[in-house]
Short mmCIF file of C-alpha atoms (C1' of nucleotides) in Angstrom, two decimals:
data_model
loop_
_atom_site.label_atom_id
_atom_site.label_comp_id
_atom_site.label_asym_id
_atom_site.label_seq_id
_atom_site.Cartn_x
_atom_site.Cartn_y
_atom_site.Cartn_z
CA MET R 27 0.00 0.00 0.00
CA PRO R 28 1.36 3.46 -0.83
CA PRO R 29 2.59 5.48 2.14
CA GLU R 30 0.12 8.33 1.56
CA SER R 31 -2.68 5.82 2.18
CA ARG R 32 -1.02 4.94 5.46
CA THR R 33 -1.00 8.53 6.63
CA ALA R 34 -4.59 8.87 5.52
CA ILE R 35 -5.51 5.82 7.55
CA THR R 36 -3.65 7.13 10.55
CA SER R 37 -5.53 10.39 10.50
CA THR R 38 -8.88 8.61 10.22
CA LEU R 39 -8.06 6.32 13.09
CA ARG R 40 -6.96 9.19 15.27
CA GLU R 41 -10.49 10.59 15.12
CA LEU R 42 -11.90 7.43 16.64
CA PRO R 43 -12.66 7.44 20.36
CA HIS R 44 -10.93 4.08 20.51
CA PHE R 45 -7.57 5.34 19.48
CA ARG R 46 -7.65 8.96 20.54
CA LEU R 47 -5.29 8.39 23.41
CA LEU R 48 -2.88 6.16 21.58
CA LYS R 49 0.70 7.35 21.22
CA ARG R 50 1.96 8.29 17.81
CA ASP R 51 4.05 5.22 17.12
CA MET R 52 1.37 2.91 18.45
CA LEU R 53 -1.14 4.42 16.09
CA ASP R 54 1.27 4.04 13.21
CA ALA R 55 1.63 0.41 14.11
CA VAL R 56 -2.12 -0.05 14.01
CA ALA R 57 -2.38 1.73 10.69
CA ALA R 58 0.33 -0.46 9.28
CA ALA R 59 -1.47 -3.62 10.25
CA CYS R 60 -4.96 -2.93 8.97
CA ASN R 61 -6.50 -3.17 5.54
CA LEU R 62 -8.01 -0.40 3.53
CA ARG R 63 -10.80 -1.66 1.31
CA VAL R 64 -12.56 0.29 -1.39
CA TYR R 65 -16.07 -0.73 -2.38
CA GLU R 66 -18.53 -0.30 -5.17
CA THR R 67 -22.06 0.72 -4.26
CA PRO R 68 -24.03 -1.12 -3.28
CA GLN R 69 -21.77 -3.94 -2.28
CA PRO R 70 -21.92 -6.32 0.65
CA VAL R 71 -19.21 -6.07 3.28
CA PHE R 72 -20.31 -9.08 5.24
CA PHE R 73 -23.39 -11.14 5.91
CA GLU R 74 -25.32 -12.06 9.00
CA LYS R 75 -23.85 -15.17 10.65
CA ASP R 76 -20.51 -14.86 8.89
CA PRO R 77 -17.64 -15.46 11.27
CA CYS R 78 -16.44 -12.13 12.56
CA ARG R 79 -12.71 -11.64 12.80
CA SER R 80 -12.40 -7.90 12.33
CA PHE R 81 -14.11 -4.69 13.11
CA TRP R 82 -14.49 -1.82 10.69
CA VAL R 83 -14.05 1.90 10.44
CA VAL R 84 -15.73 4.03 7.80
CA ARG R 85 -13.18 6.26 6.14
CA ALA R 86 -15.43 7.58 3.38
CA GLY R 87 -18.90 6.89 2.09
CA GLY R 88 -21.50 5.02 4.08
CA VAL R 89 -22.58 1.61 5.30
CA LYS R 90 -25.92 0.28 6.40
CA LEU R 91 -26.32 -2.52 8.91
CA PHE R 92 -29.53 -4.46 8.49
CA ARG R 93 -31.32 -7.70 8.97
CA LEU R 94 -33.47 -9.48 6.46
CA ARG R 95 -36.99 -10.28 7.46
CA PRO R 96 -38.56 -13.51 6.36
CA ASP R 97 -40.59 -11.60 3.79
CA GLY R 98 -37.37 -10.33 2.25
CA ARG R 99 -37.58 -6.75 3.43
CA GLU R 100 -34.74 -5.10 5.25
CA GLN R 101 -34.79 -3.89 8.79
CA VAL R 102 -32.06 -1.28 8.97
CA ILE R 103 -30.43 -1.22 12.38
CA ASN R 104 -28.01 1.58 11.71
CA HIS R 105 -26.44 3.80 9.10
CA LEU R 106 -22.77 4.61 9.52
CA HIS R 107 -20.64 7.28 7.98
CA SER R 108 -17.18 8.65 7.89
CA GLY R 109 -15.43 8.40 11.24
CA GLN R 110 -17.71 5.73 12.69
CA SER R 111 -16.85 2.17 13.54
CA PHE R 112 -18.88 -1.00 13.72
CA ALA R 113 -18.81 -4.67 14.69
CA GLU R 114 -16.55 -4.25 17.73
CA ALA R 115 -19.14 -5.83 19.97
CA ALA R 116 -19.65 -8.82 17.72
CA LEU R 117 -15.92 -9.24 17.35
CA LEU R 118 -15.18 -9.23 21.05
CA ASN R 119 -18.16 -11.21 22.13
CA ILE R 120 -19.72 -13.72 19.82
CA GLY R 121 -17.40 -13.92 16.86
CA VAL R 122 -20.29 -13.85 14.43
CA TYR R 123 -21.82 -10.88 12.68
CA PRO R 124 -25.38 -10.40 13.93
CA VAL R 125 -26.33 -8.24 10.92
CA ASN R 126 -25.60 -7.71 7.24
CA ALA R 127 -23.46 -4.80 6.11
CA MET R 128 -23.77 -3.11 2.75
CA THR R 129 -22.18 0.02 1.36
CA THR R 130 -24.59 2.78 0.39
CA GLU R 131 -22.54 5.54 -1.22
CA PRO R 132 -19.77 5.54 -3.75
CA PRO R 133 -16.95 5.61 -3.11
CA THR R 134 -16.97 3.83 0.22
CA GLU R 135 -13.67 3.13 1.90
CA LEU R 136 -13.48 0.94 4.95
CA ILE R 137 -10.62 0.20 7.26
CA GLU R 138 -10.57 -3.35 8.53
CA ILE R 139 -8.86 -4.03 11.83
CA SER R 140 -8.37 -7.62 12.87
CA GLY R 141 -9.56 -8.93 16.18
CA GLU R 142 -6.15 -10.36 16.83
CA HIS R 143 -4.72 -6.93 16.48
CA LEU R 144 -7.34 -5.26 18.60
CA ARG R 145 -6.89 -7.78 21.37
CA ARG R 146 -3.18 -7.31 21.36
CA LEU R 147 -3.63 -3.57 21.58
CA MET R 148 -5.95 -4.01 24.52
CA ARG R 149 -3.47 -6.24 26.27
CA GLU R 150 -0.48 -4.04 25.73
CA ASN R 151 -2.15 -0.72 26.20
CA ASP R 152 -3.60 0.38 29.47
CA GLY R 153 -5.80 3.13 28.10
CA MET R 154 -7.05 1.12 25.18
CA ALA R 155 -9.69 -0.96 26.92
CA ALA R 156 -10.92 2.11 28.74
CA ALA R 157 -11.26 3.95 25.46
CA MET R 158 -13.21 1.02 24.06
CA VAL R 159 -15.49 1.18 27.06
CA GLY R 160 -16.21 4.80 26.29
CA SER R 161 -16.91 4.14 22.69
CA LEU R 162 -19.12 1.14 23.35
CA SER R 163 -21.03 3.12 25.93
CA MET R 164 -21.74 5.74 23.35
CA LYS R 165 -23.04 3.16 20.93
CA LEU R 166 -25.21 1.74 23.65
CA LEU R 167 -26.75 5.10 24.40
CA ASP R 168 -27.26 5.65 20.71
CA LEU R 169 -29.22 2.45 20.45
CA VAL R 170 -31.39 3.50 23.36
CA GLN R 171 -32.18 6.64 21.39
CA ARG R 172 -32.91 4.53 18.39
CA ILE R 173 -35.35 2.36 20.30
CA ASP R 174 -37.04 5.50 21.43
CA GLU R 175 -37.22 6.67 17.86
CA LEU R 176 -38.58 3.39 16.56
CA SER R 177 -41.19 3.03 19.22
CA ALA R 178 -42.66 6.47 18.72
CA SER R 179 -46.21 5.64 17.91
CA ASN R 180 -46.71 7.10 14.47
CA ALA R 181 -44.72 7.45 11.31
CA ALA R 182 -44.71 11.24 11.14
CA THR R 183 -43.37 11.45 14.68
CA ARG R 184 -40.58 9.03 13.88
CA LEU R 185 -39.60 10.97 10.80
CA ALA R 186 -39.69 14.33 12.55
CA ARG R 187 -37.58 12.97 15.36
CA HIS R 188 -35.14 11.56 12.87
CA PHE R 189 -34.74 14.86 11.05
CA LEU R 190 -34.21 16.76 14.24
CA ARG R 191 -31.53 14.34 15.38
CA LEU R 192 -29.52 14.97 12.24
CA PRO R 193 -26.60 17.31 12.69
CA GLY R 194 -27.27 20.95 11.99
CA ALA R 195 -31.02 20.75 12.39
CA GLY R 196 -31.26 23.15 15.28
CA PRO R 197 -34.52 24.81 16.21
CA SER R 198 -33.51 28.26 15.07
CA ASP R 199 -32.05 27.68 11.63
CA ARG R 200 -33.52 26.73 8.34
CA PRO R 201 -31.08 23.99 7.59
CA THR R 202 -31.03 22.02 4.42
CA ILE R 203 -30.62 18.35 5.05
CA GLU R 204 -28.92 16.36 2.34
CA LEU R 205 -30.13 12.80 2.69
CA SER R 206 -27.20 10.44 2.63
CA VAL R 207 -29.34 7.46 1.74
CA THR R 208 -32.17 6.70 -0.62
CA LYS R 209 -35.67 7.39 0.60
CA LYS R 210 -36.30 3.69 0.39
CA ASP R 211 -33.50 3.08 2.88
CA LEU R 212 -34.61 5.94 5.04
CA ALA R 213 -38.09 4.48 5.13
CA ALA R 214 -36.71 1.08 6.04
CA SER R 215 -34.68 2.49 8.87
CA LEU R 216 -37.80 4.10 10.31
CA SER R 217 -39.80 0.92 9.83
CA ILE R 218 -42.26 2.47 7.44
CA THR R 219 -42.98 1.88 3.77
CA PRO R 220 -41.56 4.13 1.06
CA GLU R 221 -45.13 5.07 0.17
CA THR R 222 -45.86 6.33 3.64
CA LEU R 223 -42.63 8.30 3.70
CA SER R 224 -43.49 9.90 0.40
CA ARG R 225 -46.95 10.84 1.62
CA ILE R 226 -45.66 12.40 4.82
CA LEU R 227 -43.10 14.48 2.98
CA ARG R 228 -45.75 15.57 0.51
CA LYS R 229 -48.08 16.58 3.31
CA TRP R 230 -45.37 18.51 5.14
CA GLN R 231 -44.48 20.28 1.96
CA ASP R 232 -48.12 21.19 1.35
CA ASP R 233 -48.34 22.47 4.90
CA GLY R 234 -45.22 24.59 4.46
CA LEU R 235 -43.14 22.71 7.02
CA ILE R 236 -40.44 21.70 4.61
CA GLU R 237 -39.23 22.14 1.08
CA SER R 238 -38.36 18.87 -0.55
CA ASN R 239 -36.35 18.50 -3.69
CA GLY R 240 -34.97 15.10 -4.48
CA ARG R 241 -32.64 14.24 -1.67
CA SER R 242 -32.31 17.70 -0.22
CA ILE R 243 -34.87 18.76 2.30
CA THR R 244 -35.06 22.23 3.75
CA ILE R 245 -36.71 22.68 7.08
CA LEU R 246 -38.90 25.77 6.96
CA ASP R 247 -40.70 25.45 10.26
CA ALA R 248 -38.52 23.68 12.79
CA ALA R 249 -40.79 24.64 15.66
CA GLN R 250 -43.71 22.76 14.20
CA LEU R 251 -41.50 19.79 13.43
CA MET R 252 -40.50 19.75 17.08
CA GLN R 253 -44.16 19.63 18.00
CA LEU R 254 -44.65 16.68 15.69
CA SER R 255 -41.63 14.95 17.17
CA ASP R 256 -43.30 15.16 20.54
CA GLY R 257 -46.09 13.04 19.19
CA GLU R 258 -48.69 15.69 18.50
CA ASP R 259 -51.03 15.60 15.59
CA GLY R 260 -50.10 17.35 12.40
CA THR R 261 -53.25 19.28 11.69
CA PRO R 262 -55.07 20.51 14.76
CA VAL R 263 -57.57 22.37 12.57
CA MET X 8 -24.13 -3.30 57.32
CA PRO X 9 -24.03 -6.82 58.75
CA PRO X 10 -21.23 -9.04 57.46
CA GLU X 11 -23.62 -11.66 56.03
CA SER X 12 -24.95 -8.97 53.70
CA ARG X 13 -21.41 -8.37 52.58
CA THR X 14 -20.88 -12.00 51.66
CA ALA X 15 -24.21 -11.97 49.88
CA ILE X 16 -23.12 -8.93 47.91
CA THR X 17 -19.82 -10.52 47.07
CA SER X 18 -21.46 -13.60 45.65
CA THR X 19 -23.83 -11.53 43.54
CA LEU X 20 -21.00 -9.44 42.19
CA ARG X 21 -18.92 -12.46 41.34
CA GLU X 22 -21.63 -13.55 38.90
CA LEU X 23 -21.26 -10.33 36.91
CA PRO X 24 -19.14 -10.40 33.76
CA HIS X 25 -17.55 -7.21 35.03
CA PHE X 26 -16.03 -8.72 38.08
CA ARG X 27 -15.63 -12.35 37.17
CA LEU X 28 -11.88 -12.07 36.84
CA LEU X 29 -11.33 -9.99 39.93
CA LYS X 30 -9.19 -11.47 42.66
CA ARG X 31 -10.81 -12.40 45.92
CA ASP X 32 -9.58 -9.51 48.00
CA MET X 33 -10.32 -7.02 45.24
CA LEU X 34 -13.87 -8.23 45.06
CA ASP X 35 -14.20 -7.96 48.82
CA ALA X 36 -13.00 -4.40 48.57
CA VAL X 37 -15.66 -3.63 45.99
CA ALA X 38 -18.35 -5.26 48.06
CA ALA X 39 -17.27 -3.25 51.07
CA ALA X 40 -17.60 0.01 49.20
CA CYS X 41 -21.01 -0.33 47.61
CA ASN X 42 -24.50 0.14 48.94
CA LEU X 43 -27.24 -2.43 49.17
CA ARG X 44 -30.65 -0.85 48.79
CA VAL X 45 -33.96 -2.53 49.38
CA TYR X 46 -37.02 -1.18 47.61
CA GLU X 47 -40.78 -1.30 47.82
CA THR X 48 -42.67 -2.03 44.62
CA PRO X 49 -43.21 -0.05 42.60
CA GLN X 50 -40.67 2.52 43.61
CA PRO X 51 -38.48 4.79 41.53
CA VAL X 52 -34.74 4.20 41.61
CA PHE X 53 -33.83 7.23 39.55
CA PHE X 54 -35.32 9.53 36.98
CA GLU X 55 -34.37 10.51 33.47
CA LYS X 56 -31.92 13.41 33.46
CA ASP X 57 -30.87 12.88 37.07
CA PRO X 58 -27.13 13.13 37.46
CA CYS X 59 -25.67 9.66 37.27
CA ARG X 60 -22.92 8.86 39.75
CA SER X 61 -23.36 5.12 40.15
CA PHE X 62 -24.27 2.03 38.29
CA TRP X 63 -26.51 -0.70 39.60
CA VAL X 64 -26.71 -4.44 39.94
CA VAL X 65 -29.95 -6.31 40.54
CA ARG X 66 -29.54 -8.70 43.43
CA ALA X 67 -33.21 -9.71 43.70
CA GLY X 68 -36.49 -8.68 42.19
CA GLY X 69 -36.73 -6.66 39.01
CA VAL X 70 -36.32 -3.22 37.51
CA LYS X 71 -37.73 -1.65 34.41
CA LEU X 72 -35.97 1.07 32.47
CA PHE X 73 -38.32 3.31 30.54
CA ARG X 74 -38.92 6.67 29.03
CA LEU X 75 -42.03 8.75 29.31
CA ARG X 76 -43.67 9.81 26.11
CA PRO X 77 -45.25 13.22 25.87
CA ASP X 78 -48.68 11.61 26.16
CA GLY X 79 -47.66 10.13 29.49
CA ARG X 80 -47.30 6.52 28.40
CA GLU X 81 -44.19 4.53 29.11
CA GLN X 82 -41.80 3.17 26.56
CA VAL X 83 -40.01 0.34 28.28
CA ILE X 84 -36.45 0.01 27.05
CA ASN X 85 -35.50 -2.95 29.15
CA HIS X 86 -36.48 -5.20 32.01
CA LEU X 87 -33.70 -6.34 34.29
CA HIS X 88 -33.54 -9.14 36.79
CA SER X 89 -31.30 -10.80 39.27
CA GLY X 90 -27.68 -10.81 38.17
CA GLN X 91 -28.00 -8.02 35.63
CA SER X 92 -26.49 -4.58 35.78
CA PHE X 93 -27.49 -1.24 34.32
CA ALA X 94 -26.43 2.37 33.82
CA GLU X 95 -22.74 1.66 33.27
CA ALA X 96 -22.80 3.37 29.91
CA ALA X 97 -24.50 6.48 31.23
CA LEU X 98 -22.13 6.58 34.16
CA LEU X 99 -18.99 6.35 32.09
CA ASN X 100 -20.11 8.56 29.29
CA ILE X 101 -22.62 11.28 29.90
CA GLY X 102 -23.10 11.39 33.65
CA VAL X 103 -26.85 11.66 33.29
CA TYR X 104 -29.43 8.89 33.32
CA PRO X 105 -31.06 8.66 29.90
CA VAL X 106 -34.04 6.70 31.26
CA ASN X 107 -36.21 6.26 34.33
CA ALA X 108 -35.78 3.21 36.54
CA MET X 109 -38.55 1.67 38.61
CA THR X 110 -38.70 -1.53 40.62
CA THR X 111 -41.29 -4.04 39.47
CA GLU X 112 -41.26 -6.90 41.96
CA PRO X 113 -41.15 -7.04 45.71
CA PRO X 114 -38.73 -7.37 47.25
CA THR X 115 -36.20 -5.73 44.97
CA GLU X 116 -32.64 -5.39 46.17
CA LEU X 117 -30.15 -3.33 44.25
CA ILE X 118 -26.43 -2.93 44.69
CA GLU X 119 -25.18 0.56 43.96
CA ILE X 120 -21.57 0.98 42.89
CA SER X 121 -20.20 4.46 42.64
CA GLY X 122 -18.55 5.77 39.51
CA GLU X 123 -15.58 6.88 41.54
CA HIS X 124 -15.12 3.36 42.67
CA LEU X 125 -15.58 1.85 39.26
CA ARG X 126 -13.09 4.22 37.72
CA ARG X 127 -10.53 3.43 40.33
CA LEU X 128 -11.01 -0.26 39.71
CA MET X 129 -10.50 0.29 36.03
CA ARG X 130 -7.35 2.24 36.65
CA GLU X 131 -5.83 -0.20 39.07
CA ASN X 132 -6.92 -3.38 37.43
CA ASP X 133 -5.72 -4.46 34.05
CA GLY X 134 -8.46 -6.93 33.34
CA MET X 135 -11.25 -4.74 34.59
CA ALA X 136 -11.68 -2.52 31.55
CA ALA X 137 -11.50 -5.52 29.28
CA ALA X 138 -14.23 -7.21 31.30
CA MET X 139 -16.33 -4.08 30.99
CA VAL X 140 -15.81 -4.16 27.25
CA GLY X 141 -17.18 -7.67 27.16
CA SER X 142 -20.17 -6.82 29.25
CA LEU X 143 -20.98 -3.67 27.30
CA SER X 144 -20.66 -5.57 24.06
CA MET X 145 -23.22 -8.02 25.27
CA LYS X 146 -25.62 -5.27 26.15
CA LEU X 147 -25.08 -3.76 22.74
CA LEU X 148 -25.93 -6.99 20.99
CA ASP X 149 -28.94 -7.37 23.23
CA LEU X 150 -30.23 -4.01 22.13
CA VAL X 151 -29.76 -4.95 18.50
CA GLN X 152 -31.98 -7.94 19.20
CA ARG X 153 -34.45 -5.70 20.89
CA ILE X 154 -34.61 -3.36 17.92
CA ASP X 155 -35.27 -6.36 15.78
CA GLU X 156 -38.05 -7.37 18.10
CA LEU X 157 -39.61 -3.93 18.21
CA SER X 158 -39.48 -3.39 14.50
CA ALA X 159 -41.26 -6.60 13.62
CA SER X 160 -44.22 -5.36 11.72
CA ASN X 161 -47.15 -6.72 13.67
CA ALA X 162 -48.02 -7.20 17.27
CA ALA X 163 -48.43 -10.96 17.23
CA THR X 164 -44.99 -11.38 15.69
CA ARG X 165 -43.42 -9.21 18.34
CA LEU X 166 -45.07 -11.15 21.11
CA ALA X 167 -44.15 -14.53 19.65
CA ARG X 168 -40.56 -13.43 19.22
CA HIS X 169 -40.51 -12.20 22.77
CA PHE X 170 -41.78 -15.46 24.19
CA LEU X 171 -39.30 -17.47 22.21
CA ARG X 172 -36.42 -15.34 23.45
CA LEU X 173 -37.31 -16.05 27.05
CA PRO X 174 -35.12 -18.64 28.72
CA GLY X 175 -36.39 -22.20 28.58
CA ALA X 176 -38.73 -21.65 25.68
CA GLY X 177 -37.05 -24.08 23.33
CA PRO X 178 -38.80 -25.43 20.29
CA SER X 179 -39.17 -28.93 21.63
CA ASP X 180 -40.52 -28.44 25.12
CA ARG X 181 -43.83 -27.31 26.43
CA PRO X 182 -42.45 -24.80 28.83
CA THR X 183 -44.51 -22.76 31.19
CA ILE X 184 -43.48 -19.17 31.21
CA GLU X 185 -44.04 -17.28 34.41
CA LEU X 186 -44.35 -13.63 33.49
CA SER X 187 -42.16 -11.54 35.71
CA VAL X 188 -44.05 -8.36 34.95
CA THR X 189 -47.64 -7.31 34.64
CA LYS X 190 -49.25 -7.71 31.26
CA LYS X 191 -49.56 -3.98 31.13
CA ASP X 192 -45.78 -3.66 31.40
CA LEU X 193 -45.22 -6.48 28.97
CA ALA X 194 -47.45 -4.70 26.49
CA ALA X 195 -45.58 -1.46 26.99
CA SER X 196 -42.25 -3.13 26.39
CA LEU X 197 -43.54 -4.49 23.08
CA SER X 198 -45.02 -1.15 22.13
CA ILE X 199 -48.56 -2.41 22.02
CA THR X 200 -51.61 -1.64 24.14
CA PRO X 201 -52.76 -3.95 26.92
CA GLU X 202 -55.98 -4.49 24.98
CA THR X 203 -54.12 -5.77 21.95
CA LEU X 204 -51.98 -8.05 24.10
CA SER X 205 -55.06 -9.49 25.71
CA ARG X 206 -56.69 -10.13 22.36
CA ILE X 207 -53.65 -11.89 20.95
CA LEU X 208 -53.35 -14.16 23.96
CA ARG X 209 -57.04 -14.93 23.78
CA LYS X 210 -56.76 -15.81 20.11
CA TRP X 211 -53.72 -18.02 20.65
CA GLN X 212 -55.51 -19.77 23.44
CA ASP X 213 -58.57 -20.33 21.26
CA ASP X 214 -56.31 -21.68 18.54
CA GLY X 215 -54.60 -24.04 20.97
CA LEU X 216 -51.18 -22.43 20.73
CA ILE X 217 -50.92 -21.61 24.39
CA GLU X 218 -52.62 -22.07 27.71
CA SER X 219 -52.89 -18.84 29.63
CA ASN X 220 -53.70 -18.58 33.26
CA GLY X 221 -53.02 -15.30 34.98
CA ARG X 222 -49.33 -14.74 34.70
CA SER X 223 -48.35 -18.22 33.75
CA ILE X 224 -48.42 -19.12 30.11
CA THR X 225 -47.81 -22.60 28.79
CA ILE X 226 -46.64 -22.98 25.24
CA LEU X 227 -48.50 -25.85 23.63
CA ASP X 228 -47.37 -25.45 20.05
CA ALA X 229 -43.90 -23.95 19.89
CA ALA X 230 -43.53 -24.77 16.21
CA GLN X 231 -46.45 -22.60 15.27
CA LEU X 232 -45.22 -19.82 17.51
CA MET X 233 -41.94 -19.96 15.65
CA GLN X 234 -43.83 -19.53 12.41
CA LEU X 235 -45.56 -16.50 13.83
CA SER X 236 -42.27 -15.09 15.02
CA ASP X 237 -41.06 -15.22 11.46
CA GLY X 238 -43.78 -12.82 10.53
CA GLU X 239 -46.27 -15.20 8.97
CA ASP X 240 -49.96 -14.84 9.33
CA GLY X 241 -51.71 -16.68 12.08
CA THR X 242 -54.65 -18.16 10.24
CA PRO X 243 -53.96 -18.96 6.60
CA VAL X 244 -57.46 -20.38 6.22
"C1'" DC N 19 -31.18 6.02 -25.36
"C1'" DG N 20 -33.16 2.28 -22.91
"C1'" DA N 21 -33.29 -0.61 -18.85
"C1'" DT N 22 -33.78 -0.94 -14.10
"C1'" DA N 23 -34.52 0.81 -9.71
"C1'" DT N 24 -36.50 4.51 -7.09
"C1'" DG N 25 -40.16 7.58 -6.05
"C1'" DT N 26 -45.12 9.17 -6.29
"C1'" DT N 27 -50.06 8.82 -6.17
"C1'" DG N 28 -54.69 6.67 -5.61
"C1'" DA N 29 -57.93 3.19 -3.84
"C1'" DA N 30 -58.88 -0.52 -0.90
"C1'" DG N 31 -57.98 -3.42 2.94
"C1'" DT N 32 -55.90 -4.51 7.67
"C1'" DT N 33 -54.11 -3.83 11.85
"C1'" DA N 34 -54.00 -2.00 15.97
"C1'" DA N 35 -55.30 2.19 18.74
"C1'" DT N 36 -58.95 4.38 21.07
"C1'" DC N 37 -63.04 4.73 23.80
"C1'" DA N 38 -66.18 2.67 26.92
"C1'" DA N 39 -67.71 -0.61 30.17
"C1'" DA N 40 -67.70 -4.90 32.63
"C1'" DT N 41 -65.02 -8.21 35.31
"C1'" DC N 42 -61.29 -9.90 37.80
"C1'" DT N 43 -57.17 -9.32 41.25
"C1'" DT N 44 -54.80 -7.65 44.87
"C1'" DG N 45 -53.67 -5.36 48.83
"C1'" DT N 46 -55.67 -2.97 52.88
"C1'" DG N 47 -58.16 -1.68 56.85
"C1'" DG N 48 -61.73 -3.03 59.72
"C1'" DC Q 15 -61.63 -13.24 57.40
"C1'" DC Q 16 -64.41 -10.02 54.77
"C1'" DA Q 17 -65.56 -5.81 52.27
"C1'" DC Q 18 -63.79 -2.42 49.59
"C1'" DA Q 19 -60.90 0.46 46.70
"C1'" DA Q 20 -57.54 0.75 43.16
"C1'" DG Q 21 -55.55 -1.10 39.58
"C1'" DA Q 22 -55.22 -4.74 36.01
"C1'" DT Q 23 -57.40 -7.37 32.52
"C1'" DT Q 24 -60.87 -8.52 29.30
"C1'" DT Q 25 -64.28 -7.64 25.76
"C1'" DG Q 26 -66.86 -5.06 22.25
"C1'" DA Q 27 -67.56 -1.25 18.93
"C1'" DT Q 28 -65.55 2.34 16.43
"C1'" DT Q 29 -61.93 4.84 14.18
"C1'" DA Q 30 -57.48 6.24 12.52
"C1'" DA Q 31 -53.09 5.02 10.68
"C1'" DC Q 32 -50.52 2.47 7.87
"C1'" DT Q 33 -49.82 -1.20 4.53
"C1'" DT Q 34 -50.75 -3.31 0.30
"C1'" DC Q 35 -51.57 -3.43 -4.50
"C1'" DA Q 36 -51.45 -1.24 -8.79
"C1'" DA Q 37 -50.17 2.16 -12.03
"C1'" DC Q 38 -47.45 5.69 -13.36
"C1'" DA Q 39 -43.50 9.06 -13.15
"C1'" DT Q 40 -38.79 10.10 -12.51
"C1'" DA Q 41 -33.82 9.15 -11.86
"C1'" DT Q 42 -29.74 6.87 -12.67
"C1'" DC Q 43 -26.33 4.35 -15.12
"C1'" DG Q 44 -24.23 1.74 -18.51
#
DNA sequence: CGATATGTTGAAGTTAATCAAATCTTGTGG
DNA sequence: CCACAAGATTTGATTAACTTCAACATATCG
């Protein structure tokens, strides 16, 4: 691998909570030992039940983790983007991937770090395990949020909550959200059908809450979206 | 605190993945430094947004973790029982409880371990952080399961899946499940109404899938329950 | 450009929530 | 031990939300 890739890897890894405290030469050692993989889109990274011997870091692009329901539809557990990692828990615990992983945006670059390597790091490095604890905790809290999101009673509430959780969607601005996934995938990750998603967006647009144009959505009335995200009805009148 | 309580605490703690590798005297030190609290039922343990300075281990009884929706209903994130721990992630990461905790069974005994203490253990003990990583990973994978469960499209599927995940509900036996929570709480944790839960159970009983008597439910036809848990329809005819 | 997948819209059908009321449990004080 | 109150559970009728099915429109990519 060319050396410039190595430096690129190092700088990506440094952003990770796992490795933030690692000393320079240690980090270089990690970077030297991992694989950088470049993917087409969409392309599988691994499948549910595959043996899991590595965990992964997104360097560019995006990955969705999902399960297949018996009827063939996907239940998206999580979407991951640049600077996020996945499969640590499976790696350290059960050795089998509990979900499928598929890239969602070209070009997607993933860094693969072997379990062997990770375990050695944890053995040799006092701070390492602690850093992992922090990072896993964060994931755990994220999933709690996600359960909250999924269990919100109605579709519009789930969508509103999702939009407001996206970065840069503060209550005061009029941010434009650029969807990083297809609406089909977005729908799947909210456990609704693409049709329902389309209808909600259409209604919000008619009501002047948002402006929707392909994958870019501008929030015109964040306050009312907040109301919706609290589980209120859309049209009191 | 009387010494027999201390030994009792020690033996509970030893069962935890966190402490399994701890040396005898270390474990004794932990046990000496934590609080044993006995609760009425139902009684709050802590509230969402309270500052979080400890994590907790269930020694007896049960605890539910939940959020309150704007309409006042509960979304149960998790039910915990003897030998399980909770709030580590919040403790180590954000210092604020992200959920409410309430006891569900009398008598409930909880062991409270301060963050100060935990952090010291992690500093002084090489294996400790690694053990925490393992335990957090498990929780993470559990939540993935739970998301799967919650996002199953219909209520009957969710319930079937829930029953089959309970210990001792193998496909071959005719196990009797003793519900550890009220049906109201069970319904809440599956994101359905008590009415719907009641109707499903009634239907399954009429169809000979189960035998339901108060809080004890005997599975008569596990195979068919499995079918339901895969998202099939109950009555093809 | 043409093929394939994604997105939109309408109509009809289902599922589960809601509302209301009766019945059953459980814990408590007399 | 019994009567009672409070909460849990069950049942029925109604309604709202969402899915499904079908048809069409629009993007995207080789």
